[in-house]
PDB file of C-alpha atoms in Angstrom:
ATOM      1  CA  UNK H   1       0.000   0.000   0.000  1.00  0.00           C
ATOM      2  CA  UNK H   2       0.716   3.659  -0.390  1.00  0.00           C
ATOM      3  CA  UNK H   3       3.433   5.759   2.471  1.00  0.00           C
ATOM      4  CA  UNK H   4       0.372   7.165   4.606  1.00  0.00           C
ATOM      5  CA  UNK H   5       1.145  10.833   3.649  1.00  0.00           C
ATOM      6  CA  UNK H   6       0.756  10.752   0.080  1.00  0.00           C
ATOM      7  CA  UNK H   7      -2.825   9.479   0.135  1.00  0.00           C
ATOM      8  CA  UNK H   8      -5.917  11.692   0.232  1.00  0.00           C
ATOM      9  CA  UNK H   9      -8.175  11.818   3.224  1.00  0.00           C
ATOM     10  CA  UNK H  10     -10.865   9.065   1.335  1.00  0.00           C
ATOM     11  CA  UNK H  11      -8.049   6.809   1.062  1.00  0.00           C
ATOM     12  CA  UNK H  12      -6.732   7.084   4.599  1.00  0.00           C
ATOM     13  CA  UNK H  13     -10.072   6.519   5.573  1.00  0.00           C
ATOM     14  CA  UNK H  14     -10.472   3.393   2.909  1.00  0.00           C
ATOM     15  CA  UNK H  15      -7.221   1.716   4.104  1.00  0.00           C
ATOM     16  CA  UNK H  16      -8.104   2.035   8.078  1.00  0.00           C
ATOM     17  CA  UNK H  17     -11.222   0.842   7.443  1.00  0.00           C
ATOM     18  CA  UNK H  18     -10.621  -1.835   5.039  1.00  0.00           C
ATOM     19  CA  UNK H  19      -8.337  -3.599   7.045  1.00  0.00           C
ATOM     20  CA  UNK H  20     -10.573  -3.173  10.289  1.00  0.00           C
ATOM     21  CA  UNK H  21     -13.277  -5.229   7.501  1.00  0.00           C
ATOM     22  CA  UNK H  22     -10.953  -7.760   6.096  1.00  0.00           C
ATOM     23  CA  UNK H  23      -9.418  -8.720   9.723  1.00  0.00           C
ATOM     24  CA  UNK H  24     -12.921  -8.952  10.897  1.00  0.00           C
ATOM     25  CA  UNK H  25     -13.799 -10.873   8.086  1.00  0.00           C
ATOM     26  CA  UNK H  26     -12.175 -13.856  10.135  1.00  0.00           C
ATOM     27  CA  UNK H  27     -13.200 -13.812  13.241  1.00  0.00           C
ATOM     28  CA  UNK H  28     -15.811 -16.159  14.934  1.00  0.00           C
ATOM     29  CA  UNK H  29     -17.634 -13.446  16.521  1.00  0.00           C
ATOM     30  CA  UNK H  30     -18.433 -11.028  13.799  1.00  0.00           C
ATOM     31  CA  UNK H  31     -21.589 -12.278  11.782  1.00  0.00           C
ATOM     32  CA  UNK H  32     -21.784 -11.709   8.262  1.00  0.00           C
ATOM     33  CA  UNK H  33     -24.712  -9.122   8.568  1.00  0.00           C
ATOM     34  CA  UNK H  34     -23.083  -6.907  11.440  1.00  0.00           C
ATOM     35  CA  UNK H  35     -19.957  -7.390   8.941  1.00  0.00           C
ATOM     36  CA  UNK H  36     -21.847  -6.532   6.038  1.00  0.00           C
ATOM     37  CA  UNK H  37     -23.809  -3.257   7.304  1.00  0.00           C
ATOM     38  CA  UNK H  38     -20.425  -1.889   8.600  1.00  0.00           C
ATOM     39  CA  UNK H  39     -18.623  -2.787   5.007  1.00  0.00           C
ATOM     40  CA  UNK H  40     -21.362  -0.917   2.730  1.00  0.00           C
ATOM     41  CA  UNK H  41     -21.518   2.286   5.167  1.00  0.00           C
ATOM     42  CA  UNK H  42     -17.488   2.094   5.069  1.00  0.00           C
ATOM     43  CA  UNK H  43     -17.608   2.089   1.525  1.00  0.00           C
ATOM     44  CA  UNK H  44     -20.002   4.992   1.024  1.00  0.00           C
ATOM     45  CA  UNK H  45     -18.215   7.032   3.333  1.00  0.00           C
ATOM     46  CA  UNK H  46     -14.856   6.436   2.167  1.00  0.00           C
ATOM     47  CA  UNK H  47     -16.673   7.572  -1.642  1.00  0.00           C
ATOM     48  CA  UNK H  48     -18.542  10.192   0.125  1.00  0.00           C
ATOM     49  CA  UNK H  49     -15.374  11.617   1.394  1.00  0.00           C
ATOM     50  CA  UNK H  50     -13.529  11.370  -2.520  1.00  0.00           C
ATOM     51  CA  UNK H  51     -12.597  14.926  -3.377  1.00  0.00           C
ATOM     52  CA  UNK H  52     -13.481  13.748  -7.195  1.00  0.00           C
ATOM     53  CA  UNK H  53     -14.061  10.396  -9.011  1.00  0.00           C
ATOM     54  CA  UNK H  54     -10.801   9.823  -9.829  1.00  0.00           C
ATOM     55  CA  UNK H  55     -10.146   9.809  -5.843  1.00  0.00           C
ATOM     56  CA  UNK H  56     -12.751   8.026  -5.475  1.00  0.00           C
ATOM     57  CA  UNK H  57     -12.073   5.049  -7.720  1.00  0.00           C
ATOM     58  CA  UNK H  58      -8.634   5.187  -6.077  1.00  0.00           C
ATOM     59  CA  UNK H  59      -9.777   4.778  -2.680  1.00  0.00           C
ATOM     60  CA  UNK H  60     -12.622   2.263  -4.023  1.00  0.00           C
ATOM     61  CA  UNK H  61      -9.694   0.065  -5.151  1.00  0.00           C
ATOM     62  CA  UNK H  62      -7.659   1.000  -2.357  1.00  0.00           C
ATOM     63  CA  UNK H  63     -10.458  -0.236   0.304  1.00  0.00           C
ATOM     64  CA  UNK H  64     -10.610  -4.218  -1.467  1.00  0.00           C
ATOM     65  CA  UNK H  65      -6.764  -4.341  -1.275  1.00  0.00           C
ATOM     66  CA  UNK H  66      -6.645  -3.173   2.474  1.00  0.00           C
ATOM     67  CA  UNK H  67      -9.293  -5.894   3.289  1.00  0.00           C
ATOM     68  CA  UNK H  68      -7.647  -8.431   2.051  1.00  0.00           C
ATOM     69  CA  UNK H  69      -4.412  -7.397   3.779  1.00  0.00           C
ATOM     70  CA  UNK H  70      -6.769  -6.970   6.801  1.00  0.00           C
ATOM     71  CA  UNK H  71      -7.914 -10.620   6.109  1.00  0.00           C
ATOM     72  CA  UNK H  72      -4.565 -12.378   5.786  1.00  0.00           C
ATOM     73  CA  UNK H  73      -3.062 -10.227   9.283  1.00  0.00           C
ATOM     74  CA  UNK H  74      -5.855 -12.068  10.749  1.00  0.00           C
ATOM     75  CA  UNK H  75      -5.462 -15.545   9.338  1.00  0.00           C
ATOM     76  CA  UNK H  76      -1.758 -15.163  10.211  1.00  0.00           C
ATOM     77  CA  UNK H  77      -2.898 -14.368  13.931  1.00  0.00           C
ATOM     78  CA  UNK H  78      -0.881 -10.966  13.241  1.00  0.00           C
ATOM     79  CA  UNK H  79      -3.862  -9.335  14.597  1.00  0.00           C
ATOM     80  CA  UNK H  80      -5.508 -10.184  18.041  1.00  0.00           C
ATOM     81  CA  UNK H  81      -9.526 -10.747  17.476  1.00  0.00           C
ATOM     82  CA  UNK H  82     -10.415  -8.768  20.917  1.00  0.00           C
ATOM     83  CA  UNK H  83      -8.201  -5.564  18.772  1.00  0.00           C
ATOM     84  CA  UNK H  84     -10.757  -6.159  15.718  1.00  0.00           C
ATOM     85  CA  UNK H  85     -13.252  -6.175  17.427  1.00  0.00           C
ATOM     86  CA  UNK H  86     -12.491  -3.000  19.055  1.00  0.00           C
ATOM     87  CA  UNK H  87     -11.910  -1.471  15.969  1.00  0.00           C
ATOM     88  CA  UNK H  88     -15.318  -2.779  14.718  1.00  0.00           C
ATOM     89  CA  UNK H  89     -17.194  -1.311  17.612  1.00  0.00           C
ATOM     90  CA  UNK H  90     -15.105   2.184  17.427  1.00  0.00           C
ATOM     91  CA  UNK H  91     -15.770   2.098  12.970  1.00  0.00           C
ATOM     92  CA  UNK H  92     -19.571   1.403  13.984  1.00  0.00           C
ATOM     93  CA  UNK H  93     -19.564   4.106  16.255  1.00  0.00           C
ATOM     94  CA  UNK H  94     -18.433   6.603  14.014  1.00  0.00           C
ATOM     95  CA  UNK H  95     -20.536   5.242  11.300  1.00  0.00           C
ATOM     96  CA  UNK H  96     -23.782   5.365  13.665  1.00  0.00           C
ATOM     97  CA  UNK H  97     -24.114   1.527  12.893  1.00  0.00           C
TER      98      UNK H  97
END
């Protein structure tokens, strides 16, 4: 993925979040609709944020590749499931879930 600070604020946000969604993509205690509510509001507001649609298609792309580097931290065990779901809650949260 991109050096942080080169990336626009729609892509910050669709990396964070992406990851948060692939790494709970594997855990036993996220269900697939809690997981799939949070994914589609992540995804609008990582477009919603896109200063045009170029940005926006970048981030777009840039949200599937951070959740499947979010998914394979988490089948490695590189990320603790109690830490995803954290992040889960605190993305829900700020989504109004």
């Amino acid at each position: 993925m991109a050096a942080n600070n080169q990336l626009t604020r729609a892509e910050r946000i669709a990396e964070t979040f992406g990851v948060v969604v692939g790494a709970a993509s594997q855990c036993e205690q996220v269900n697939e609709e809690r997981l799939s509510l949070v994914a589609a509001k992540a995804r609008n507001a990582v477009l919603a944020t896109a200063n045009d649609d170029a940005d926006a298609e970048a981030a777009d792309e840039l949200f599937s590749a951070a959740v499947e580097a979010g998914r394979t931290a988490a089948e490695s065990g590189k990320i603790d499931p109690e830490s995803v779901e954290n992040a889960l809650s605190e993305i829900e949260q700020r989504l109004l879930v």
